[in-house]
C-alpha positions as YAML, in Angstrom:
chain: A
units: angstrom
residues:
- id: 1
  name: MET
  ca: [-21.84, 24.34, -2.89]
- id: 2
  name: ASP
  ca: [-22.20, 24.86, -6.62]
- id: 3
  name: PRO
  ca: [-23.83, 22.06, -8.69]
- id: 4
  name: GLN
  ca: [-20.56, 20.94, -10.28]
- id: 5
  name: ALA
  ca: [-18.81, 20.65, -6.90]
- id: 6
  name: ALA
  ca: [-21.81, 18.74, -5.51]
- id: 7
  name: ARG
  ca: [-21.67, 16.35, -8.46]
- id: 8
  name: ARG
  ca: [-17.93, 15.75, -7.93]
- id: 9
  name: ALA
  ca: [-18.52, 15.13, -4.23]
- id: 10
  name: ALA
  ca: [-21.31, 12.65, -5.03]
- id: 11
  name: ASN
  ca: [-19.06, 10.84, -7.52]
- id: 12
  name: ARG
  ca: [-16.25, 10.60, -4.95]
- id: 13
  name: ARG
  ca: [-18.71, 9.20, -2.40]
- id: 14
  name: LYS
  ca: [-20.00, 6.58, -4.89]
- id: 15
  name: VAL
  ca: [-16.47, 5.50, -5.78]
- id: 16
  name: ARG
  ca: [-15.49, 5.29, -2.10]
- id: 17
  name: GLU
  ca: [-18.57, 3.20, -1.29]
- id: 18
  name: HIS
  ca: [-17.96, 0.93, -4.28]
- id: 19
  name: ARG
  ca: [-14.37, 0.36, -3.21]
- id: 20
  name: GLN
  ca: [-15.51, -0.38, 0.36]
- id: 21
  name: ARG
  ca: [-17.95, -3.02, -0.96]
- id: 22
  name: LEU
  ca: [-15.19, -4.63, -3.02]
- id: 23
  name: ARG
  ca: [-12.81, -4.66, -0.04]
- id: 24
  name: ALA
  ca: [-15.56, -6.26, 2.06]
- id: 25
  name: GLN
  ca: [-15.65, -9.04, -0.55]
- id: 26
  name: GLY
  ca: [-11.93, -9.65, -0.03]
- id: 27
  name: MET
  ca: [-10.79, -7.70, -3.09]
- id: 28
  name: ARG
  ca: [-8.00, -5.16, -3.23]
- id: 29
  name: PRO
  ca: [-7.15, -2.57, -5.88]
- id: 30
  name: ILE
  ca: [-4.04, -2.87, -8.03]
- id: 31
  name: GLN
  ca: [-2.66, -0.81, -10.87]
- id: 32
  name: ILE
  ca: [-0.79, -2.32, -13.79]
- id: 33
  name: TRP
  ca: [0.88, -0.73, -16.77]
- id: 34
  name: VAL
  ca: [0.61, -2.42, -20.15]
- id: 35
  name: PRO
  ca: [1.99, -1.53, -23.59]
- id: 36
  name: ASP
  ca: [-0.08, 0.94, -25.57]
- id: 37
  name: VAL
  ca: [-1.08, -1.25, -28.52]
- id: 38
  name: HIS
  ca: [-2.28, 1.84, -30.40]
- id: 39
  name: SER
  ca: [1.11, 3.58, -30.43]
- id: 40
  name: PRO
  ca: [3.20, 3.66, -33.61]
- id: 41
  name: GLU
  ca: [6.20, 2.41, -31.62]
- id: 42
  name: PHE
  ca: [4.30, -0.70, -30.52]
- id: 43
  name: ALA
  ca: [3.20, -1.41, -34.09]
- id: 44
  name: ALA
  ca: [6.75, -0.97, -35.39]
- id: 45
  name: GLU
  ca: [8.19, -3.30, -32.74]
- id: 46
  name: ALA
  ca: [5.50, -5.93, -33.36]
- id: 47
  name: ARG
  ca: [6.21, -5.80, -37.09]
- id: 48
  name: ARG
  ca: [9.97, -6.03, -36.50]
- id: 49
  name: GLN
  ca: [9.55, -9.10, -34.31]
- id: 50
  name: SER
  ca: [7.07, -10.71, -36.72]
- id: 51
  name: LEU
  ca: [9.51, -10.28, -39.60]
- id: 52
  name: LEU
  ca: [12.30, -11.82, -37.54]
- id: 53
  name: VAL
  ca: [10.16, -14.86, -36.80]
- id: 54
  name: ALA
  ca: [8.97, -15.15, -40.41]
- id: 55
  name: GLN
  ca: [12.58, -15.14, -41.64]
- id: 56
  name: SER
  ca: [13.79, -17.55, -38.97]
- id: 57
  name: ALA
  ca: [14.80, -21.12, -39.79]
- id: 58
  name: GLU
  ca: [12.71, -22.09, -36.73]
- id: 59
  name: GLU
  ca: [9.57, -20.36, -38.01]
- id: 60
  name: ALA
  ca: [7.60, -23.62, -38.37]
- id: 61
  name: ASP
  ca: [8.54, -24.72, -34.83]
- id: 62
  name: ILE
  ca: [7.65, -21.29, -33.43]
- id: 63
  name: GLN
  ca: [4.27, -21.32, -35.18]
- id: 64
  name: ALA
  ca: [3.60, -24.89, -33.99]
- id: 65
  name: PHE
  ca: [4.30, -23.78, -30.42]
- id: 66
  name: ILE
  ca: [1.98, -20.78, -30.73]
- id: 67
  name: ASP
  ca: [-0.74, -22.97, -32.21]
- id: 68
  name: SER
  ca: [-0.37, -25.45, -29.34]
- id: 69
  name: VAL
  ca: [-0.82, -22.84, -26.59]
- id: 70
  name: TYR
  ca: [-3.35, -20.54, -28.24]
- id: 71
  name: GLU
  ca: [-7.04, -21.40, -28.04]
- id: 72
  name: TRP
  ca: [-9.29, -19.55, -30.46]
- id: 73
  name: PRO
  ca: [-12.86, -19.07, -29.20]
- id: 74
  name: ASP
  ca: [-15.55, -21.04, -30.99]
- id: 75
  name: ASP
  ca: [-17.57, -18.48, -32.86]
- id: 76
  name: GLU
  ca: [-18.95, -17.83, -36.30]
- id: 77
  name: TYR
  ca: [-15.64, -16.33, -37.50]
- id: 78
  name: SER
  ca: [-13.36, -19.25, -36.56]
- id: 79
  name: GLN
  ca: [-15.09, -21.83, -38.78]
...
């Protein structure tokens, strides 16, 4: 077995063992898909929605709701 194939086999073994340990702890793997926040389409849609809210007659109520459910972490930047 060439060194690269041996390395791949060792990596597969480590991943398999790691997954077995997690399963033994009662965990199970899942896969989720989330929006790509780095894509230009995401940025354009976020901007579009932000502008709609900013121009809305309910903007103050919307912002009050967001403020009531969002908790900013206490750190040196939030003071």
